[in-house]
Each structure stands twice: as C-alpha cells, then as structure tokens.
XYZ file of N, CA and C in Angstrom:
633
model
N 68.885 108.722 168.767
C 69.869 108.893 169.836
C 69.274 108.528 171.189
N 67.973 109.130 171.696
C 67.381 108.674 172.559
C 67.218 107.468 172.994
N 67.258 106.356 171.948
C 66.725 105.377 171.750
C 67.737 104.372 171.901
N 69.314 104.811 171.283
C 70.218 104.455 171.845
C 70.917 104.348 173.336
N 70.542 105.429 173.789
C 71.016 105.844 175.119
C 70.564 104.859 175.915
N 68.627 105.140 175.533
C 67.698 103.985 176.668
C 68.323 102.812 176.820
N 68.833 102.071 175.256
C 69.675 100.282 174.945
C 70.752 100.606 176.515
N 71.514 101.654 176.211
C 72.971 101.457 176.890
C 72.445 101.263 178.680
N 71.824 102.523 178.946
C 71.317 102.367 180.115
C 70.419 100.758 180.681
N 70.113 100.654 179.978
C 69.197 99.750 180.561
C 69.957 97.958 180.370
N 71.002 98.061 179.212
C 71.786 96.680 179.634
C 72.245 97.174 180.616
N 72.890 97.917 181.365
C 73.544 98.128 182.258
C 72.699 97.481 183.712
N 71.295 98.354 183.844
C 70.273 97.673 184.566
C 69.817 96.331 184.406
N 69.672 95.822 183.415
C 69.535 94.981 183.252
C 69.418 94.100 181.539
N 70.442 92.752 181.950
C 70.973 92.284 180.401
C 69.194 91.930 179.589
N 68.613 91.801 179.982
C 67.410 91.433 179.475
C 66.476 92.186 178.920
N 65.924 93.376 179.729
C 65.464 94.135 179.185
C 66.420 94.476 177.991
N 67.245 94.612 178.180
C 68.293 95.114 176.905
C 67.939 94.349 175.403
N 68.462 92.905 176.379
C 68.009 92.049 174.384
C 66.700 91.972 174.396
N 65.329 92.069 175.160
C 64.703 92.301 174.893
C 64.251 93.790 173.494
N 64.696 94.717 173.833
C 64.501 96.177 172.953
C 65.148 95.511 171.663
N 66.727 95.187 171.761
C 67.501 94.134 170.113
C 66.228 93.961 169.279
N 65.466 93.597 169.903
C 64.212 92.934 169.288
C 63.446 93.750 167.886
N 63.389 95.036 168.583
C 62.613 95.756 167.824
C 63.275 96.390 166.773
N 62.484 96.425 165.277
C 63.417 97.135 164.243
C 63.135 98.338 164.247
N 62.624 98.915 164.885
C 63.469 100.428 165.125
C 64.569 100.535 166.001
N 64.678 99.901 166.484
C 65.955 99.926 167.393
C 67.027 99.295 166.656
N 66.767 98.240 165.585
C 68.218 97.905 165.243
C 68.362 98.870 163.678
N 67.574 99.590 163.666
C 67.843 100.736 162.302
C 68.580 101.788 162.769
N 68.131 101.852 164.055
C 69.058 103.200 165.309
C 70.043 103.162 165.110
N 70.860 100.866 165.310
C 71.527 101.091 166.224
C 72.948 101.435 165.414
N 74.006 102.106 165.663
C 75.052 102.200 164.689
C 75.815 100.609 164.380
N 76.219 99.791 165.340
C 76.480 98.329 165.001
C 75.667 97.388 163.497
N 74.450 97.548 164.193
C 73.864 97.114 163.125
C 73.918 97.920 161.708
N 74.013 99.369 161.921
C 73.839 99.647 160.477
C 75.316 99.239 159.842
N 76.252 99.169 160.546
C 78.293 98.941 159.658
C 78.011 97.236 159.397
N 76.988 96.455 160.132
C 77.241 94.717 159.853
C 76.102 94.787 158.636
N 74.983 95.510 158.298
C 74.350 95.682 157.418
C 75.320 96.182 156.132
N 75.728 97.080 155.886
C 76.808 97.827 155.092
C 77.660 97.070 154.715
N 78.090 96.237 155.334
C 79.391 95.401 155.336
C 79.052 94.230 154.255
N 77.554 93.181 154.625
C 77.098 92.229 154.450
C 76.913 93.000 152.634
N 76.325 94.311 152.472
C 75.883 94.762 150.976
C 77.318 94.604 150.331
N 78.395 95.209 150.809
C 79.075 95.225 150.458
C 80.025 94.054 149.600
N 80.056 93.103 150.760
C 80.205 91.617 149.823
C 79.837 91.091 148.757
N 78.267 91.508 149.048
C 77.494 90.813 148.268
C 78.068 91.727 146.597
N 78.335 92.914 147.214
C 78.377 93.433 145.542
C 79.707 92.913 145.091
N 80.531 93.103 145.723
C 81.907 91.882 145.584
C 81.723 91.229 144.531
N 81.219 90.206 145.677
C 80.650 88.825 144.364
C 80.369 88.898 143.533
N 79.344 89.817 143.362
C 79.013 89.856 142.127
C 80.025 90.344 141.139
N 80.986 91.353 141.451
C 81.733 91.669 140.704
C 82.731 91.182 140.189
N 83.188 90.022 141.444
C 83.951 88.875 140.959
C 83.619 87.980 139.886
N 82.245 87.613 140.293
C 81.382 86.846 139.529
C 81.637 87.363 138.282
N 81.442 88.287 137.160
C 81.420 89.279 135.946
C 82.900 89.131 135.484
N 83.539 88.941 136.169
C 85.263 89.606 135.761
C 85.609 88.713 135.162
N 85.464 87.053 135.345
C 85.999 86.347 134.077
C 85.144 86.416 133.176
N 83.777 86.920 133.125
C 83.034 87.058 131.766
C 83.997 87.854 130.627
N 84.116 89.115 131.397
C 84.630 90.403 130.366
C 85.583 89.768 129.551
N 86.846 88.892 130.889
C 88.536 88.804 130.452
C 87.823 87.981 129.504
N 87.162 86.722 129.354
C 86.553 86.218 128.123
C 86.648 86.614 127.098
N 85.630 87.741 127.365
C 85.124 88.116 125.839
C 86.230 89.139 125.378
N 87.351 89.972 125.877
C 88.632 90.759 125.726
C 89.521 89.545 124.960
N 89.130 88.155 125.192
C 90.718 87.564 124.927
C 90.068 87.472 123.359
N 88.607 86.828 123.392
C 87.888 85.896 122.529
C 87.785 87.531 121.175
N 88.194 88.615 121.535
C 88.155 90.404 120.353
C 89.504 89.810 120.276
N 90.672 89.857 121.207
C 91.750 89.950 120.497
C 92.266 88.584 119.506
N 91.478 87.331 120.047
C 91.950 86.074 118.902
C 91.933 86.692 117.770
N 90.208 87.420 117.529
C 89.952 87.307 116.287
C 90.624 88.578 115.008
N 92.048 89.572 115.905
C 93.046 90.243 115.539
C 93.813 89.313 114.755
N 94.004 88.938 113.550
C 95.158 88.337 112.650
C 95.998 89.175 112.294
N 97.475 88.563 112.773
C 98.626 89.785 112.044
C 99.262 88.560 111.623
N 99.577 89.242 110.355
C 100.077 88.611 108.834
C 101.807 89.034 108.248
N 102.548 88.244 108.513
C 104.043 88.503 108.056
C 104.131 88.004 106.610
N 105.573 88.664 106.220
C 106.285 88.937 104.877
C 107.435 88.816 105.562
N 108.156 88.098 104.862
C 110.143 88.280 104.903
C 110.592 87.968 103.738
N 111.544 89.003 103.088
C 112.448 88.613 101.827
C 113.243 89.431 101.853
N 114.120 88.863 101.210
C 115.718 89.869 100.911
C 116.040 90.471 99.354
N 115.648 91.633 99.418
C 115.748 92.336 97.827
C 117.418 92.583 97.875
N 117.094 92.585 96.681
C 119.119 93.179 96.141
C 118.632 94.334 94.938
N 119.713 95.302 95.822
C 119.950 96.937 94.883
C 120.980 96.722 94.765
N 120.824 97.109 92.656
C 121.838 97.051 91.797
C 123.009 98.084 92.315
N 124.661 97.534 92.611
C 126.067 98.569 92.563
C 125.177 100.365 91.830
N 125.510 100.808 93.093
C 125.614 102.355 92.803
C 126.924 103.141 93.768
N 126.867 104.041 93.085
C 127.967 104.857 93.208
C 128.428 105.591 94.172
N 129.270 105.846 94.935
C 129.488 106.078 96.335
C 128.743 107.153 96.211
N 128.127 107.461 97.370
C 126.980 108.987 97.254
C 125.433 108.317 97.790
N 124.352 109.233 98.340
C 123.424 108.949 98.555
C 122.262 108.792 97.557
N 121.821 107.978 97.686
C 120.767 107.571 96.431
C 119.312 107.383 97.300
N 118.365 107.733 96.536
C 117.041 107.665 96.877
C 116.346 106.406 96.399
N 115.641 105.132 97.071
C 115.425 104.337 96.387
C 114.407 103.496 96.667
N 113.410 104.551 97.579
C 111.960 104.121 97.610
C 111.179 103.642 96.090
N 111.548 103.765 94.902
C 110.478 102.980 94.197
C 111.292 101.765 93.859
N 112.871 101.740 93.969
C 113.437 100.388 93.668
C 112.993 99.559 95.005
N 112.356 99.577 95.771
C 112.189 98.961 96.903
C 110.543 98.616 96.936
N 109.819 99.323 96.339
C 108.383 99.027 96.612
C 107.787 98.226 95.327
N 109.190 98.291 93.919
C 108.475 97.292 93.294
C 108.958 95.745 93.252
N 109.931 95.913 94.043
C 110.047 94.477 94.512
C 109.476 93.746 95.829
N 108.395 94.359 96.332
C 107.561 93.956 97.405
C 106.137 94.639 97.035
N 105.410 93.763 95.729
C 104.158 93.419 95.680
C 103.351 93.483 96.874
N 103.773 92.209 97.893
C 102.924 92.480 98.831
C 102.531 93.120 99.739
N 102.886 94.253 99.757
C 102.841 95.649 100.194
C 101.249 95.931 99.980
N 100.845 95.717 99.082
C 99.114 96.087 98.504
C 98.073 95.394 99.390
N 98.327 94.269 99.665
C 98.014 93.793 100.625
C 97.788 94.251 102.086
N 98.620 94.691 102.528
C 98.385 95.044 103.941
C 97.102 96.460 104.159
N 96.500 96.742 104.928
C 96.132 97.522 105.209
C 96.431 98.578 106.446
N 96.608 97.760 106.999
C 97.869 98.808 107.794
C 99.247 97.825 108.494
N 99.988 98.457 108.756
C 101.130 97.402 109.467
C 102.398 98.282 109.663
N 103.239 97.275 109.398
C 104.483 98.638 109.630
C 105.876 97.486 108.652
N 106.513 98.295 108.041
C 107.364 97.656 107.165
C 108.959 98.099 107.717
N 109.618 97.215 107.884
C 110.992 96.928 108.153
C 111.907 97.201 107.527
N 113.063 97.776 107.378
C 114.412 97.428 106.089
C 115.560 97.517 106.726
N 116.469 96.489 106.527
C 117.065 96.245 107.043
C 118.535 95.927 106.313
N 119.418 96.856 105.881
C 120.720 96.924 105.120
C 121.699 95.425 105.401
N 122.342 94.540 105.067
C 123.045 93.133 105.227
C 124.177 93.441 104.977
N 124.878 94.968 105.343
C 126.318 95.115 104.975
C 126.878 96.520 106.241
N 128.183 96.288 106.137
C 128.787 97.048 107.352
C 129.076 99.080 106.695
N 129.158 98.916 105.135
C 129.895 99.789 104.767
C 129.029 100.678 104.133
N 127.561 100.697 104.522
C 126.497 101.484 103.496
C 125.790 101.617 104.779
N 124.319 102.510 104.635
C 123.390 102.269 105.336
C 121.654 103.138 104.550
N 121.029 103.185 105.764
C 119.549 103.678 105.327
C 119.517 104.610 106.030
N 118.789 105.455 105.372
C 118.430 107.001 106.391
C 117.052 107.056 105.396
N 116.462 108.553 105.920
C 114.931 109.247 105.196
C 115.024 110.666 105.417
N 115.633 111.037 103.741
C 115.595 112.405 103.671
C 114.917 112.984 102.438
N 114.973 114.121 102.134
C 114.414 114.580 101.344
C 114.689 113.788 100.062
N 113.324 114.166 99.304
C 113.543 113.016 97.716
C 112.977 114.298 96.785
N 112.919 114.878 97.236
C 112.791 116.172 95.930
C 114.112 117.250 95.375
N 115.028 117.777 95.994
C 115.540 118.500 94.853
C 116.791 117.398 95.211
N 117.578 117.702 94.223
C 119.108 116.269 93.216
C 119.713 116.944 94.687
N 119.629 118.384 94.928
C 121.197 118.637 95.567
C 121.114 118.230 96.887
N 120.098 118.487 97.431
C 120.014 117.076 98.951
C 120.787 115.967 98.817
N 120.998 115.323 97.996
C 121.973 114.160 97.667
C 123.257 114.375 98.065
N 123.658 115.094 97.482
C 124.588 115.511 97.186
C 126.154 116.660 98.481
N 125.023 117.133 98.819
C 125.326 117.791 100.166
C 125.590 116.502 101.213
N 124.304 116.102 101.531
C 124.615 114.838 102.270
C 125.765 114.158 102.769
N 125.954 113.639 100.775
C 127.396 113.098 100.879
C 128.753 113.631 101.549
N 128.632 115.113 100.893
C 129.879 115.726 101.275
C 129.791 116.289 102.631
N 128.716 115.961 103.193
C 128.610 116.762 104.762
C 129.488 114.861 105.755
N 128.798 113.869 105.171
C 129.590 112.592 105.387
C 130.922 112.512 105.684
N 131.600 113.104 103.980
C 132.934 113.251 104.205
C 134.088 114.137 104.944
N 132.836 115.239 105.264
C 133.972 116.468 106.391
C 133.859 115.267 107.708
N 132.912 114.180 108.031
C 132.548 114.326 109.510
C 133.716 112.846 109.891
N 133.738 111.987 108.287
C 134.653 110.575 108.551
C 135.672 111.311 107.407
N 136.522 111.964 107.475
C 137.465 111.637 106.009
C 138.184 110.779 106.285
N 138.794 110.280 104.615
C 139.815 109.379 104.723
C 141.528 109.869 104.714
N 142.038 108.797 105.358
C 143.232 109.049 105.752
C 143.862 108.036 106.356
N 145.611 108.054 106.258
C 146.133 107.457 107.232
C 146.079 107.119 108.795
N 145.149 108.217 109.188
C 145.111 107.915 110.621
C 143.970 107.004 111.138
N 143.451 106.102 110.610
C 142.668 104.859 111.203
C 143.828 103.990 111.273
N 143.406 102.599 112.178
C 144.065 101.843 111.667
C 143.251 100.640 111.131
N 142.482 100.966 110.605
C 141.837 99.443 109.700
C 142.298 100.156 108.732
N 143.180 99.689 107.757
C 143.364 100.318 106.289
C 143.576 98.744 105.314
N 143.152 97.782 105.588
C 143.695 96.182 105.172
C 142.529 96.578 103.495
N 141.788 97.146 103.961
C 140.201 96.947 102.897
C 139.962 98.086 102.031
N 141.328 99.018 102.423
C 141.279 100.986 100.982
C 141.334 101.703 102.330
N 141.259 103.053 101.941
C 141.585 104.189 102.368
C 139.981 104.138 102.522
N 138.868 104.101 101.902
C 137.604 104.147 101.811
C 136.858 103.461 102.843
N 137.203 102.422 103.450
C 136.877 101.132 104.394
C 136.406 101.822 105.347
N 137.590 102.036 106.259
C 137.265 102.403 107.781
C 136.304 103.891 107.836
N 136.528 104.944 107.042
C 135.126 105.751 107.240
C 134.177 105.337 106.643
N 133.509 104.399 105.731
C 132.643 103.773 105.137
C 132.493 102.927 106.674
N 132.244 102.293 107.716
C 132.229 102.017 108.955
C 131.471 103.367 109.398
N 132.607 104.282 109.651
C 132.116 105.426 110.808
C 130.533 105.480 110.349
N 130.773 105.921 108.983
C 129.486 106.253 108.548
C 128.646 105.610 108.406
N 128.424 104.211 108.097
C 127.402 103.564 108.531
C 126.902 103.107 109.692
N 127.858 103.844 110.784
C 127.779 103.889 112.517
C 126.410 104.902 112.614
N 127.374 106.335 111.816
C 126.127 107.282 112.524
C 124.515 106.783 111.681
N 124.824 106.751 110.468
C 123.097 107.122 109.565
C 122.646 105.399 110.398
N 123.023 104.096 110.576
C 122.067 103.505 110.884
C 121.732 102.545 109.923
N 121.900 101.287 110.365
C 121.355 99.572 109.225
C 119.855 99.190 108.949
N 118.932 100.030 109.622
C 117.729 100.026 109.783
C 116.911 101.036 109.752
N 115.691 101.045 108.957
C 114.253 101.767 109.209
C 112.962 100.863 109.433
N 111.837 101.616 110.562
C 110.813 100.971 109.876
C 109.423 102.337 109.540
N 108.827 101.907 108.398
C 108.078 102.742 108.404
C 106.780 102.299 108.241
N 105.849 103.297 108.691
C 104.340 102.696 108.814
C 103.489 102.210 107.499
N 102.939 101.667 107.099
C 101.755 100.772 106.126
C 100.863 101.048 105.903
N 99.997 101.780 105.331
C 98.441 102.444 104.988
C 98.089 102.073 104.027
N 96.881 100.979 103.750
C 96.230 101.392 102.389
C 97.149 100.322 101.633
N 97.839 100.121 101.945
C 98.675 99.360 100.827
C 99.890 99.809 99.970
N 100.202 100.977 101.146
C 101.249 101.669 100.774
C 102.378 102.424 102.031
N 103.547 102.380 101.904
C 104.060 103.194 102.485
C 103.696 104.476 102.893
N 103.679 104.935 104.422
C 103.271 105.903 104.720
C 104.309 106.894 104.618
N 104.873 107.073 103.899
C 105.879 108.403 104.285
C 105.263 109.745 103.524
N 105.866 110.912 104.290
C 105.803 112.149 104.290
C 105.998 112.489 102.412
N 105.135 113.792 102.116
C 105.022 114.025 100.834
C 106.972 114.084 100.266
N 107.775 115.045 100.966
C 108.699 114.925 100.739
C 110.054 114.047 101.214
N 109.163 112.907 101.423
C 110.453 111.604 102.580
C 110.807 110.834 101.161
N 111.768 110.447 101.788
C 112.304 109.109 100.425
C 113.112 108.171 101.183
N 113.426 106.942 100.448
C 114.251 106.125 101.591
C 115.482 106.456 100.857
N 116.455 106.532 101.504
C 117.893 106.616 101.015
C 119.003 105.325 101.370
N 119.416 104.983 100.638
C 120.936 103.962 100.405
C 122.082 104.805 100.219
N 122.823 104.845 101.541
C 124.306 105.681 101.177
C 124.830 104.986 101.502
N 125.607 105.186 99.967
C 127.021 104.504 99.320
C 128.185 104.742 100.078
N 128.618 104.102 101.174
C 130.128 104.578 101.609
C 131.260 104.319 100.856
N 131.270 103.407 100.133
C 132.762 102.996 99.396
C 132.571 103.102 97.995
N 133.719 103.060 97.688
C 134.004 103.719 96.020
C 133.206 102.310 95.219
N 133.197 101.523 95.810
C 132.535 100.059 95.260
C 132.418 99.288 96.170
N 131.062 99.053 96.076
C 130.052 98.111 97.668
C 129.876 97.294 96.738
N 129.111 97.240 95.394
C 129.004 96.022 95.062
C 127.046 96.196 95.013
N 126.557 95.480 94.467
C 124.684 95.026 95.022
C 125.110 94.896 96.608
N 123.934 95.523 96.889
C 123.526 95.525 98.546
C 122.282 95.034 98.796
N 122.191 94.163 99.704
C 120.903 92.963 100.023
C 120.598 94.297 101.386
N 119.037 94.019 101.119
C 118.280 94.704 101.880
C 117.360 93.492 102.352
N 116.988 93.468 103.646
C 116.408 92.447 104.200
C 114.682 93.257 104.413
N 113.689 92.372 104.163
C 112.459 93.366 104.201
C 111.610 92.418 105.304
N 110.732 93.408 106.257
C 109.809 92.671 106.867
C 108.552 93.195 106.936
N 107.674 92.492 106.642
C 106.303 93.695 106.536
C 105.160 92.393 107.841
N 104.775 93.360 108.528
C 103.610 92.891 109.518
C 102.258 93.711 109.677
N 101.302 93.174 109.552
C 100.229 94.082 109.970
C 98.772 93.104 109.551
N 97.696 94.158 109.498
C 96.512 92.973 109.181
C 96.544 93.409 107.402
N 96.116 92.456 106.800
C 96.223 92.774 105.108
C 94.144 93.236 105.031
N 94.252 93.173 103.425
C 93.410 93.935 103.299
C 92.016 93.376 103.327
N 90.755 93.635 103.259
C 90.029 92.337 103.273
C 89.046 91.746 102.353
C-alpha cells in the first residue's frame, strides 16, 4: 500500500520519477492494474487451451457413438379368427418372431392393422380376467340403436368405441432375447365383433442384437 501511494504521489510530482518506479517488480506485483492485466492474460491462455481440447472430446463422443449399431426387424404376423372376448396371445406372437433371440436389448413394437379390435397388457394368469374385461367393455360401449354407424351390425360402432379406449398399439422392452414383461403381464387381442376375421399385427423390433 505504501508503495502504491509513493507511485500516485510522485506521478503527480513528477511523470518520470513515476515510470521510472513501473520499473521495478516489486512495484508492479503491488500494483493492482498489473495484477487484473496479469489475471486476465492467464485467463485466456486457459481459454485456449480449453478451446483447443473441445473438438478432441466431441471427436472421440461422436467416433463411441458410431460404433453404437441399432439393428431393425419389420413383419406383419396374422392371428388366427377368435372369438369376440379378450384373448391372451403373447406366445402366439413370440413364436412367430424368431428374431426376437437375437436382440439383446431393444424395444419391440405391435401394432393392430384393424379399426374394430385392439391391444392392451393385462393379467395372463387366472381365465376370469378375460372374461370380466370383456363384460366391463360391454357396460362402457353397448350395442344399440342409438349410434348412427349401424351400415356394418349392431356390433360395429361399439367395436370402434372400444378400440378407441384400449388402444392399436404397444411397445414393450427386449432383454436377453426376450420380452420383458412383468411375471404376471400378457399381451392381449380384444375381440370387438362377433367376427373380425384373422387380424394382422404389424411387428417392429429395434435394439443392438446379441453378440
């Protein structure tokens, strides 16, 4: 501080003596100017450098994710005419997609190709889950005169509602080479109409396979 003061006083007296003292490095370690243009100058420098590094990393981040391969499947299975009512039909579905074994992890798609059915995941252990289901369906769409799409049965237009609420789609996760579902999950196909006919299920499986 002293040392500062003397600088101020003495440019004042005189500009020379002044840059004369500049001179000395104890005086420019004193001086506060010099220490923020010192600070400043480190500061850059670490900048750079850090600039310098940053396309290394993004490099080597892009050059991990190339070497990520994800591997597709698409096919369209067909389930044999069943009977209006909910049906469980996770193993009619996993033995017509072999390549399921393959994947090691990923995530698998299904995808219903009709207006009057759909997919849900409910219980696959006791019959009467089925069954309830159905008839909980029919308190929520019954049939009746009061729609007016009736061109296609009495069955048509809530076979609609109901494939409004349950949904044309699942996807579920891929482990191991197998469907991940819950000990008691199953995939379900509900039957809205007294006769749908075979129903095309569209399948998509993505993920890395096994190695």
């Amino acid at each position: 501080k002293w040392q500062v003061l003397k600088w101020a006083r003495a440019s004042e007296s005189s500009p020379r003596s002044a840059e004369n003292m500049l001179t000395t490095s104890a005086f420019r370690a004193a001086n506060p100017l010099h220490l923020l243009q010192r600070r400043q100058a480190q500061h850059a420098g670490a900048s750079g450098r850090s600039e310098r590094l940053a396309p290394l990393r993004a490099s080597s981040e892009q050059a991990s994710a190339s070497e990520v391969r994800t591997d597709w499947v698409q096919k369209v299975l067909e389930i044999p005419h069943k009977p209006r009512g909910c049906h469980v039909i996770t193993r009619d579905l996993v033995t017509q997609i072999p390549e399921l074994q393959k994947f090691r992890v990923g995530l698998a798609h299904f995808f219903v190709m009709h207006t009057s059915c759909s997919l849900t995941i409910n219980e696959n252990a006791s019959p009467d889950v089925p069954l309830d289901l159905n008839d909980a369906l029919d308190k929520i769409a019954p049939e009746g005169s009061h729609y007016r799409h009736l061109d296609e049965g009495m069955d048509d237009m809530p076979a609609h509602v109901k494939s409004t609420l349950c949904g044309a789609s699942l996807s579920v996760p891929i482990s191991q080479g197998r469907l991940l579902l819950g000990m008691w999950q199953g995939i379900y196909l509900n039957e809205h109409r007294n006769y749908g006919g075979p129903r095309r299920i569209a399948v998509t499986l993505s993920g890395m396979k096994q190695d």
